[in-house]
Amino acid sequence: MTIEIEFFGATGEVTGSCHLVTVGNHKILLDCGLIQGRAKDEARNRESFPFDPASIDAVVLSHAHIDHSGRLPLLVKSGFRGSIYTHRACRDLCRIMLKDSAFINEKDVQWENRKRARKGLDLIEAMYTVKDAQIAMKQFKGLVYQQKKRILPKVTLCLNDAGHILGSSIVELWLEDEGQQRKLVFSGDLG
């Protein structure tokens, strides 16, 4: 069995958690967070994903903090059509936090565009809107702790309490391929 894990965020920095697990023909994204910090770092949030969002089968979200969840509306806007699995409390927090993140982004872009217009520069678009955040929420599937759930034909998920924030999870994935099974554990943030 070959399991491939690609790290696209939270490597060499704390924010922007985003990890792609490929086993067989299944692709599971663990978190999809915003990069936060200096303006030049945050500008990377606007870059295209280093993978095709439409090729992702499922997302598993460890918790609602924006550095783990903040690019989910952009992922959906960019073509992801699968389910976003997380704890029910995390889903409920994301409903508030992603909408708030979108609202702040829209206001920041309005302010930036006023400056750009005065300088004769091209205007920019919001990374995602409140409506985009609401659309993304339709793909969320709320789960409970310590209950196995088959999320793809050869992928089973179980969430355990990470003790970080309400609804935060240690993610356990059972991956099957070529008659073998392996368990992958992703801690997200702990304590």
N, CA, C and O of each residue as an XYZ file, in Angstrom:
764
protein
N       0.855     -1.178      0.000
C       0.000      0.000      0.000
C       0.895      1.232      0.000
O       1.858      1.327      0.761
N       0.553      2.162     -0.866
C       1.278      3.428     -0.911
C       0.359      4.546     -0.439
O      -0.732      4.744     -0.973
N       0.822      5.267      0.569
C       0.123      6.454      1.055
C       1.036      7.632      0.784
O       2.191      7.645      1.208
N       0.519      8.609      0.082
C       1.298      9.811     -0.210
C       0.701     10.972      0.576
O      -0.509     11.193      0.552
N       1.565     11.713      1.275
C       1.119     12.886      2.026
C       1.907     14.085      1.534
O       3.138     14.083      1.548
N       1.184     15.114      1.097
C       1.812     16.357      0.647
C       1.418     17.469      1.608
O       0.254     17.607      1.985
N       2.409     18.256      1.994
C       2.201     19.331      2.959
C       2.223     20.665      2.227
O       3.249     21.048      1.664
N       1.110     21.367      2.231
C       0.988     22.634      1.508
C       0.867     23.837      2.427
O       0.717     24.959      1.943
N       0.925     23.645      3.703
C       0.842     24.746      4.654
C       1.265     24.276      6.020
O       1.391     23.077      6.269
N       1.486     25.239      6.916
C       1.930     24.946      8.281
C       3.229     24.143      8.266
O       3.459     23.298      9.131
N       4.074     24.418      7.274
C       5.407     23.822      7.196
C       6.390     24.980      7.155
O       6.420     25.733      6.181
N       7.172     25.127      8.175
C       8.065     26.277      8.258
C       7.360     27.515      8.783
O       7.964     28.582      8.890
N       6.091     27.373      9.107
C       5.277     28.446      9.690
C       4.148     27.779     10.458
O       3.912     26.580     10.307
N       3.466     28.536     11.265
C       2.428     27.945     12.114
C       1.085     27.879     11.399
O       0.321     26.940     11.621
N       0.781     28.850     10.549
C      -0.569     28.971      9.986
C      -0.673     28.319      8.606
O       0.323     27.887      8.027
N      -1.901     28.260      8.100
C      -2.150     27.746      6.756
C      -2.179     26.232      6.668
O      -1.765     25.673      5.653
N      -2.653     25.556      7.693
C      -2.692     24.097      7.705
C      -3.436     23.564      6.480
O      -4.590     23.918      6.239
N      -2.753     22.704      5.707
C      -3.345     22.144      4.486
C      -2.482     20.961      4.051
O      -1.331     21.141      3.654
N      -3.040     19.750      4.126
C      -2.269     18.537      3.866
C      -3.114     17.598      3.007
O      -4.281     17.349      3.309
N      -2.517     17.082      1.940
C      -3.234     16.215      1.009
C      -2.760     14.774      1.175
O      -1.573     14.477      1.041
N      -3.707     13.885      1.468
C      -3.429     12.458      1.604
C      -3.995     11.761      0.375
O      -5.173     11.912      0.050
N      -3.141     10.991     -0.310
C      -3.585     10.218     -1.466
C      -3.323      8.750     -1.178
O      -2.203      8.362     -0.844
N      -4.357      7.942     -1.310
C      -4.229      6.495     -1.186
C      -5.094      5.883     -2.279
O      -6.287      6.171     -2.375
N      -4.483      5.040     -3.098
C      -5.202      4.514     -4.252
C      -5.664      5.671     -5.115
O      -4.874      6.544     -5.473
N      -6.947      5.675     -5.448
C      -7.479      6.782     -6.259
C      -8.250      7.796     -5.418
O      -9.003      8.605     -5.960
N      -8.066      7.759     -4.097
C      -8.754      8.698     -3.204
C      -7.826      9.820     -2.767
O      -6.656      9.593     -2.460
N      -8.368     11.041     -2.743
C      -7.628     12.206     -2.261
C      -8.431     12.862     -1.145
O      -9.578     13.268     -1.331
N      -7.792     12.953      0.026
C      -8.437     13.544      1.200
C      -7.594     14.722      1.654
O      -6.390     14.583      1.871
N      -8.222     15.876      1.798
C      -7.525     17.066      2.274
C      -7.757     17.197      3.776
O      -8.898     17.184      4.237
N      -6.675     17.323      4.531
C      -6.755     17.556      5.972
C      -6.564     19.042      6.196
O      -5.467     19.565      6.002
N      -7.610     19.720      6.598
C      -7.620     21.166      6.841
C      -7.407     21.951      5.539
O      -6.918     21.418      4.543
N      -7.786     23.213      5.581
C      -7.600     24.122      4.442
C      -7.625     25.537      5.013
O      -8.607     26.266      4.867
N      -6.521     25.911      5.668
C      -6.501     27.136      6.450
C      -5.832     28.322      5.787
O      -5.065     28.187      4.834
N      -6.151     29.495      6.326
C      -5.541     30.747      5.874
C      -4.143     30.899      6.451
O      -3.877     30.514      7.590
N      -3.265     31.461      5.650
C      -1.951     31.877      6.124
C      -2.148     33.240      6.764
O      -2.745     34.134      6.164
N      -1.648     33.397      7.976
C      -1.821     34.649      8.701
C      -0.462     35.192      9.111
O       0.487     34.435      9.316
N      -0.379     36.510      9.227
C       0.879     37.136      9.642
C       1.144     38.390      8.852
O       0.294     39.276      8.763
N       2.334     38.460      8.275
C       2.723     39.639      7.497
C       1.960     39.684      6.173
O       1.518     38.656      5.660
N       1.815     40.891      5.633
C       1.047     41.089      4.390
C       1.574     40.218      3.259
O       0.784     39.646      2.507
N       2.897     40.105      3.124
C       3.447     39.302      2.023
C       3.121     37.820      2.201
O       2.948     37.099      1.218
N       3.038     37.361      3.458
C       2.651     35.971      3.705
C       1.170     35.768      3.404
O       0.786     34.798      2.751
N       0.344     36.692      3.887
C      -1.099     36.584      3.671
C      -1.465     36.679      2.193
O      -2.490     36.137      1.777
N      -0.643     37.359      1.392
C      -0.901     37.462     -0.052
C      -0.902     36.080     -0.704
O      -1.530     35.891     -1.745
N      -0.211     35.120     -0.108
C      -0.175     33.759     -0.663
C      -1.543     33.084     -0.613
O      -1.781     32.123     -1.344
N      -2.447     33.576      0.241
C      -3.794     33.007      0.300
C      -4.534     33.162     -1.020
O      -5.434     32.378     -1.320
N      -4.168     34.159     -1.808
C      -4.844     34.433     -3.078
C      -4.303     33.577     -4.224
O      -4.902     33.525     -5.298
N      -3.183     32.915     -3.998
C      -2.596     32.077     -5.045
C      -3.490     30.862     -5.300
O      -4.247     30.432     -4.429
N      -3.385     30.325     -6.506
C      -4.125     29.101     -6.827
C      -3.651     27.972     -5.926
O      -2.505     27.957     -5.477
N      -4.537     27.037     -5.671
C      -4.148     25.863     -4.899
C      -3.114     25.068     -5.696
O      -3.169     25.064     -6.926
N      -2.177     24.400     -5.033
C      -1.169     23.606     -5.739
C      -1.704     22.235     -6.172
O      -0.925     21.333     -6.480
N      -3.003     22.086     -6.195
C      -3.694     20.879     -6.632
C      -5.023     21.331     -7.221
O      -5.450     22.465     -7.004
N      -5.673     20.448     -7.965
C      -6.977     20.763     -8.541
C      -8.056     20.509     -7.483
O      -8.277     19.359     -7.101
N      -8.734     21.562     -7.001
C      -9.766     21.353     -5.973
C     -10.844     20.346     -6.389
O     -11.394     19.644     -5.541
N     -11.144     20.273     -7.678
C     -12.167     19.336     -8.149
C     -11.718     17.879     -8.010
O     -12.552     16.974     -8.027
N     -10.410     17.644     -7.874
C      -9.901     16.272     -7.757
C      -9.959     15.736     -6.326
O      -9.730     14.548     -6.101
N     -10.261     16.597     -5.366
C     -10.310     16.189     -3.962
C     -11.643     15.488     -3.693
O     -12.703     16.006     -4.046
N     -11.587     14.318     -3.072
C     -12.798     13.550     -2.784
C     -13.492     13.996     -1.503
O     -14.721     13.999     -1.429
N     -12.708     14.372     -0.495
C     -13.285     14.770      0.796
C     -12.285     15.644      1.540
O     -11.077     15.576      1.312
N     -12.823     16.466      2.437
C     -12.000     17.257      3.354
C     -12.338     16.807      4.767
O     -13.502     16.574      5.092
N     -11.309     16.687      5.608
C     -11.514     16.448      7.034
C     -10.915     17.646      7.755
O      -9.731     17.946      7.604
N     -11.736     18.322      8.532
C     -11.338     19.542      9.230
C     -11.114     19.247     10.707
O     -12.001     18.730     11.386
N      -9.911     19.583     11.206
C      -9.577     19.285     12.607
C     -10.255     20.240     13.582
O     -10.689     19.820     14.655
N     -10.352     21.520     13.223
C     -11.048     22.475     14.094
C     -11.307     23.781     13.357
O     -10.836     23.977     12.237
N     -12.057     24.670     13.995
C     -12.616     25.847     13.322
C     -11.684     27.048     13.224
O     -11.999     27.991     12.498
N     -10.555     27.056     13.920
C      -9.680     28.226     13.809
C      -9.373     28.519     12.343
O      -9.185     27.603     11.541
N      -9.326     29.795     12.008
C      -9.213     30.234     10.613
C      -7.928     29.746      9.950
O      -7.907     29.553      8.734
N      -6.858     29.542     10.714
C      -5.627     29.028     10.104
C      -5.744     27.543      9.749
O      -4.811     26.961      9.194
N      -6.886     26.932     10.067
C      -7.176     25.551      9.675
C      -8.383     25.457      8.740
O      -8.489     24.504      7.967
N      -9.287     26.424      8.801
C     -10.542     26.354      8.026
C     -10.727     27.485      7.020
O     -11.606     27.400      6.163
N      -9.932     28.526      7.102
C     -10.218     29.786      6.422
C     -10.210     29.798      4.912
O     -10.735     30.736      4.312
N      -9.631     28.787      4.267
C      -9.667     28.755      2.799
C     -10.718     27.780      2.259
O     -10.787     27.558      1.050
N     -11.529     27.202      3.136
C     -12.557     26.268      2.659
C     -13.538     26.914      1.685
O     -13.859     26.292      0.672
N     -14.034     28.136      1.938
C     -14.924     28.748      0.940
C     -14.237     28.951     -0.413
O     -14.874     28.826     -1.458
N     -12.944     29.263     -0.394
C     -12.194     29.414     -1.643
C     -12.032     28.064     -2.334
O     -12.097     27.986     -3.561
N     -11.822     27.005     -1.561
C     -11.715     25.658     -2.128
C     -13.002     25.291     -2.858
O     -12.961     24.781     -3.978
N     -14.144     25.550     -2.224
C     -15.446     25.260     -2.838
C     -15.653     26.148     -4.065
O     -16.093     25.675     -5.113
N     -15.338     27.419     -3.931
C     -15.472     28.361     -5.049
C     -14.606     27.928     -6.237
O     -14.936     28.204     -7.391
N     -13.491     27.243     -5.939
C     -12.544     26.819     -6.976
C     -12.853     25.448     -7.557
O     -12.104     24.958     -8.402
N     -13.956     24.811     -7.118
C     -14.375     23.573     -7.764
C     -14.513     22.344     -6.891
O     -14.938     21.303     -7.390
N     -14.172     22.409     -5.601
C     -14.347     21.251     -4.725
C     -15.833     20.977     -4.542
O     -16.596     21.890     -4.229
N     -16.255     19.720     -4.736
C     -17.667     19.365     -4.640
C     -17.956     18.274     -3.613
O     -19.108     17.868     -3.460
N     -16.944     17.800     -2.917
C     -17.136     16.731     -1.943
C     -17.658     17.243     -0.615
O     -18.057     18.400     -0.484
N     -17.647     16.356      0.366
C     -18.101     16.712      1.713
C     -16.930     17.175      2.568
O     -15.783     16.783      2.355
N     -17.256     18.027      3.549
C     -16.296     18.515      4.531
C     -16.712     17.899      5.866
O     -17.730     18.281      6.443
N     -15.918     16.943      6.352
C     -16.247     16.225      7.579
C     -15.545     16.868      8.768
O     -14.354     17.173      8.713
N     -16.296     17.066      9.836
C     -15.756     17.640     11.059
C     -16.727     17.350     12.198
O     -17.812     16.814     11.975
N     -16.339     17.702     13.402
C     -17.242     17.543     14.541
C     -18.403     18.530     14.411
O     -18.246     19.609     13.839
N     -19.551     18.162     14.935
C     -20.739     19.033     14.840
C     -20.490     20.417     15.423
O     -20.916     21.414     14.841
N     -19.806     20.496     16.563
C     -19.535     21.805     17.179
C     -18.604     22.640     16.305
O     -18.747     23.860     16.226
N     -17.657     21.985     15.654
C     -16.756     22.689     14.733
C     -17.548     23.241     13.551
O     -17.343     24.381     13.133
N     -18.443     22.432     13.025
C     -19.304     22.898     11.928
C     -20.077     24.144     12.351
O     -20.158     25.113     11.597
N     -20.639     24.118     13.545
C     -21.422     25.257     14.027
C     -20.556     26.500     14.208
O     -20.992     27.608     13.897
N     -19.338     26.326     14.704
C     -18.413     27.463     14.825
C     -18.019     28.002     13.449
O     -17.935     29.214     13.253
N     -17.781     27.101     12.504
C     -17.397     27.533     11.149
C     -18.500     28.351     10.489
O     -18.219     29.273      9.723
N     -19.734     28.021     10.780
C     -20.849     28.789     10.210
C     -20.705     30.269     10.581
O     -21.011     31.143      9.769
N     -20.246     30.548     11.788
C     -20.039     31.927     12.252
C     -18.693     32.466     11.767
O     -18.617     33.569     11.227
N     -17.642     31.684     11.963
C     -16.287     32.180     11.711
C     -15.986     32.399     10.235
O     -15.332     33.382      9.885
N     -16.445     31.508      9.363
C     -16.178     31.683      7.932
C     -16.956     32.861      7.364
O     -16.460     33.593      6.508
N     -18.178     33.036      7.849
C     -18.966     34.200      7.428
C     -18.277     35.485      7.884
O     -18.197     36.450      7.124
N     -17.781     35.501      9.114
C     -17.074     36.671      9.642
C     -15.781     36.925      8.871
O     -15.461     38.071      8.556
N     -15.046     35.872      8.568
C     -13.809     36.004      7.796
C     -14.092     36.602      6.418
O     -13.351     37.462      5.941
N     -15.167     36.139      5.790
C     -15.551     36.671      4.476
C     -15.935     38.141      4.576
O     -15.542     38.946      3.732
N     -16.697     38.491      5.600
C     -17.113     39.882      5.796
C     -15.890     40.785      5.959
O     -15.812     41.847      5.341
N     -14.939     40.362      6.790
C     -13.720     41.146      6.996
C     -12.942     41.267      5.692
O     -12.449     42.346      5.362
N     -12.829     40.163      4.946
C     -12.111     40.191      3.672
C     -12.773     41.145      2.685
O     -12.087     41.896      1.992
N     -14.098     41.120      2.619
C     -14.809     42.032      1.715
C     -14.559     43.489      2.102
O     -14.335     44.329      1.231
N     -14.596     43.794      3.397
C     -14.350     45.173      3.855
C     -12.908     45.589      3.576
O     -12.662     46.717      3.149
N     -11.953     44.686      3.813
C     -10.547     44.994      3.525
C     -10.338     45.279      2.040
O      -9.588     46.186      1.680
N     -10.998     44.508      1.183
C     -10.868     44.706     -0.265
C     -11.504     46.027     -0.684
O     -10.964     46.719     -1.547
N     -12.635     46.389     -0.094
C     -13.245     47.696     -0.401
C     -12.282     48.825     -0.058
O     -12.106     49.755     -0.845
N     -11.662     48.749      1.109
C     -10.703     49.765      1.549
C      -9.490     49.800      0.612
O      -9.048     50.871      0.197
N      -8.962     48.622      0.288
C      -7.808     48.537     -0.618
C      -8.160     49.079     -2.001
O      -7.345     49.764     -2.620
N      -9.355     48.784     -2.490
C      -9.754     49.249     -3.821
C      -9.944     50.763     -3.874
O      -9.724     51.371     -4.921
N     -10.344     51.375     -2.775
C     -10.409     52.848     -2.756
C      -9.010     53.432     -2.959
O      -8.833     54.392     -3.709
N      -8.030     52.851     -2.290
C      -6.642     53.309     -2.456
C      -6.144     53.048     -3.877
O      -5.491     53.900     -4.480
N      -6.456     51.871     -4.403
C      -5.993     51.498     -5.745
C      -6.633     52.395     -6.804
O      -5.975     52.802     -7.762
N      -7.917     52.700     -6.627
C      -8.614     53.559     -7.599
C      -7.977     54.943     -7.645
O      -7.808     55.515     -8.722
N      -7.624     55.483     -6.479
C      -6.974     56.803     -6.439
C      -5.630     56.794     -7.162
O      -5.214     57.809     -7.721
N      -4.957     55.653     -7.151
C      -3.645     55.539     -7.791
C      -3.747     55.072     -9.242
O      -2.737     54.960     -9.936
N      -4.980     54.798     -9.697
C      -5.169     54.325    -11.067
C      -4.776     52.865    -11.263
O      -4.506     52.441    -12.387
N      -4.744     52.102    -10.188
C      -4.384     50.683    -10.265
C      -5.626     49.827    -10.482
O      -6.745     50.246    -10.185
N      -5.411     48.620    -11.005
C      -6.513     47.675    -11.173
C      -7.103     47.328     -9.810
O      -6.391     47.232     -8.811
N      -8.413     47.142     -9.794
C      -9.092     46.754     -8.562
C      -8.917     45.252     -8.335
O      -8.686     44.495     -9.278
N      -9.028     44.838     -7.090
C      -8.923     43.420     -6.751
C     -10.276     42.917     -6.262
O     -11.143     43.699     -5.874
N     -10.439     41.601     -6.287
C     -11.673     40.980     -5.799
C     -11.423     40.356     -4.433
O     -10.295     40.000     -4.093
N     -12.476     40.232     -3.672
C     -12.381     39.518     -2.398
C     -12.028     38.063     -2.682
O     -12.469     37.487     -3.676
N     -11.235     37.487     -1.804
C     -10.857     36.088     -1.956
C     -12.116     35.217     -2.004
O     -12.232     34.312     -2.831
N     -13.041     35.506     -1.111
C     -14.368     34.893     -1.134
C     -15.321     35.816     -0.392
O     -14.902     36.667      0.394
N     -16.599     35.635     -0.653
C     -17.629     36.511     -0.101
C     -18.420     35.784      0.988
O     -18.252     34.584      1.204
N     -19.274     36.528      1.658
C     -20.167     35.922      2.648
C     -21.021     34.852      1.974
O     -21.251     33.788      2.550
N     -21.488     35.124      0.765
C     -22.293     34.137      0.035
C     -21.473     32.877     -0.246
O     -21.985     31.764     -0.122
N     -20.196     33.048     -0.624
C     -19.328     31.884     -0.851
C     -19.195     31.051      0.425
O     -19.212     29.821      0.371
N     -19.063     31.719      1.565
C     -18.950     31.012      2.850
C     -20.234     30.235      3.144
O     -20.182     29.102      3.623
N     -21.373     30.838      2.859
C     -22.652     30.162      3.093
C     -22.811     28.952      2.172
O     -23.342     27.921      2.584
N     -22.353     29.079      0.934
C     -22.407     27.948     -0.003
C     -21.518     26.813      0.496
O     -21.916     25.649      0.458
N     -20.318     27.145      0.962
C     -19.394     26.123      1.467
C     -19.992     25.372      2.652
O     -19.777     24.169      2.796
N     -20.735     26.067      3.492
C     -21.319     25.433      4.680
C     -22.281     24.302      4.314
O     -22.498     23.397      5.120
N     -22.851     24.337      3.132
C     -23.771     23.283      2.702
C     -23.054     21.948      2.527
O     -23.695     20.898      2.515
N     -21.724     21.982      2.390
C     -20.961     20.758      2.179
C     -20.441     20.156      3.491
O     -19.836     19.084      3.489
N     -20.679     20.848      4.604
C     -20.222     20.358      5.906
C     -21.088     19.196      6.384
O     -22.311     19.216      6.243
N     -20.437     18.190      6.949
C     -21.111     17.046      7.572
C     -20.621     16.965      9.007
O     -19.448     16.682      9.250
N     -21.517     17.212      9.962
C     -21.150     17.197     11.374
C     -21.188     15.800     11.965
O     -22.185     15.088     11.840
N     -20.098     15.413     12.606
C     -19.979     14.094     13.224
C     -19.835     14.235     14.738
O     -19.715     15.344     15.259
N     -19.849     13.111     15.431
C     -19.615     13.095     16.879
C     -18.296     12.367     17.135
O     -17.767     11.684     16.258
N     -17.782     12.526     18.342
C     -16.531     11.861     18.703
C     -16.716     10.354     18.835
O     -17.793      9.864     19.175
N     -15.633      9.639     18.555
C     -15.507      8.195     18.781
C     -16.580      7.379     18.076
O     -17.076      6.386     18.608
N     -16.926      7.811     16.878
C     -17.879      7.056     16.075
C     -17.308      6.940     14.667
O     -17.142      7.941     13.969
N     -17.012      5.713     14.260
C     -16.430      5.503     12.935
C     -17.460      5.806     11.854
O     -18.643      5.489     11.984
N     -16.975      6.429     10.783
C     -17.843      6.794      9.656
C     -17.077      6.522      8.366
O     -15.986      7.051      8.157
N     -17.663      5.690      7.502
C     -17.046      5.468      6.191
C     -17.353      6.695      5.341
O     -18.513      6.995      5.063
N     -16.288      7.408      4.927
C     -16.492      8.644      4.169
C     -16.241      8.460      2.675
O     -16.708      9.255      1.860
N     -15.505      7.413      2.320
C     -15.255      7.041      0.928
C     -15.217      5.514      0.888
O     -15.101      4.883      1.939
N     -15.311      4.904     -0.292
C     -15.370      3.442     -0.334
C     -14.268      2.725      0.454
O     -14.527      1.661      1.016
N     -13.066      3.265      0.513
C     -11.980      2.591      1.236
C     -11.358      3.488      2.300
O     -10.187      3.332      2.647
N     -12.151      4.429      2.817
C     -11.650      5.363      3.833
C     -12.682      5.485      4.955
O     -13.839      5.833      4.719
N     -12.239      5.190      6.183
C     -13.085      5.322      7.367
C     -12.472      6.369      8.286
O     -11.254      6.429      8.455
N     -13.329      7.191      8.876
C     -12.909      8.310      9.716
C     -13.442      8.133     11.131
O     -14.564      7.667     11.331
N     -12.621      8.511     12.111
C     -13.070      8.607     13.495
C     -12.442      9.862     14.095
O     -11.242     10.090     13.947
N     -13.248     10.671     14.769
C     -12.777     11.897     15.418
C     -12.699     11.676     16.923
O     -13.579     11.057     17.522
N     -11.626     12.194     17.524
C     -11.450     12.125     18.974
C     -11.176     13.526     19.498
O     -10.588     14.350     18.799
N     -11.597     13.794     20.715
C     -11.464     15.128     21.303
C      -9.994     15.519     21.440
O      -9.215     14.816     22.085
N      -9.619     16.647     20.828
C      -8.244     17.148     20.896
C      -8.040     18.091     22.072
O      -6.898     18.388     22.423
N      -9.118     18.570     22.690
C      -9.002     19.451     23.839
C      -8.457     20.833     23.519
O      -8.002     21.537     24.420
N      -8.493     21.229     22.274
C      -7.942     22.527     21.863
C      -8.996     23.624     21.973
O      -8.821     24.588     22.719
N     -10.083     23.475     21.234
C     -11.253     24.355     21.321
C     -12.492     23.477     21.170
O     -12.383     22.283     20.890
N     -13.653     24.063     21.353
C     -14.905     23.339     21.185
C     -14.932     22.675     19.809
O     -14.759     23.346     18.791
N     -15.147     21.370     19.778
C     -15.259     20.643     18.520
C     -13.945     20.293     17.859
O     -13.948     19.767     16.746
N     -12.820     20.565     18.501
C     -11.524     20.226     17.889
C     -11.305     18.719     17.947
O     -11.748     18.046     18.878
N     -10.611     18.203     16.931
C     -10.496     16.752     16.796
C      -9.089     16.291     16.461
O      -8.354     16.937     15.715
N      -8.743     15.151     17.040
C      -7.641     14.338     16.537
C      -8.293     13.433     15.499
O      -9.258     12.730     15.800
N      -7.773     13.450     14.294
C      -8.371     12.728     13.168
C      -7.705     11.362     13.025
O      -6.480     11.269     12.943
N      -8.510     10.308     12.994
C      -8.026      8.970     12.679
C      -8.642      8.561     11.345
O      -9.862      8.578     11.184
N      -7.793      8.195     10.396
C      -8.250      7.704      9.099
C      -7.772      6.272      8.918
O      -6.580      5.996      9.055
N      -8.684      5.359      8.613
C      -8.323      4.004      8.235
C      -8.380      3.956      6.717
O      -9.434      4.163      6.115
N      -7.236      3.682      6.108
C      -7.090      3.706      4.657
C      -6.880      2.286      4.155
O      -6.036      1.559      4.680
N      -7.638      1.889      3.147
C      -7.538      0.545      2.588
C      -7.100      0.645      1.135
O      -7.587      1.488      0.382
N      -6.168     -0.232      0.750
C      -5.735     -0.295     -0.643
C      -4.983     -1.601     -0.848
O      -4.218     -2.024      0.018
N      -5.197     -2.226     -1.972
C      -4.497     -3.454     -2.335
C      -4.608     -4.508     -1.232
O      -3.646     -5.226     -0.961
N      -5.774     -4.601     -0.597
C      -6.002     -5.596      0.438
C      -5.337     -5.292      1.769
O      -5.377     -6.122      2.678
N      -4.737     -4.140      1.904
C      -4.085     -3.755      3.157
C      -4.826     -2.589      3.794
O      -5.517     -1.828      3.117
N      -4.671     -2.463      5.111
C      -5.272     -1.337      5.828
C      -4.200     -0.670      6.684
O      -3.402     -1.341      7.339
N      -4.196      0.652      6.668
C      -3.279      1.440      7.496
C      -4.081      2.513      8.214
O      -5.094      2.997      7.710
N      -3.606      2.875      9.403
C      -4.244      3.944     10.169
C      -3.328      5.159     10.139
O      -2.135      5.060     10.428
N      -3.898      6.302      9.788
C      -3.179      7.572      9.767
C      -3.820      8.475     10.811
O      -5.043      8.617     10.838
N      -3.011      9.087     11.671
C      -3.522      9.978     12.713
C      -2.993     11.384     12.456
O      -1.793     11.582     12.264
N      -3.899     12.355     12.455
C      -3.565     13.769     12.285
C      -4.059     14.501     13.523
O      -5.251     14.485     13.829
N      -3.142     15.140     14.230
C      -3.518     15.742     15.511
C      -4.155     17.117     15.388
O      -4.855     17.542     16.307
N      -3.937     17.830     14.282
C      -4.393     19.220     14.258
C      -3.677     19.958     15.370
O      -2.459     19.832     15.495
N      -4.386     20.722     16.180
C      -3.804     21.400     17.343
C      -4.310     20.715     18.604
O      -5.468     20.304     18.676
N      -3.443     20.594     19.587
C      -3.784     19.902     20.831
C      -3.824     20.868     22.003
O      -3.150     21.899     22.002
N      -4.638     20.511     23.019
C      -4.640     21.226     24.288
C      -4.959     22.686     24.253
O      -4.975     23.340     25.296
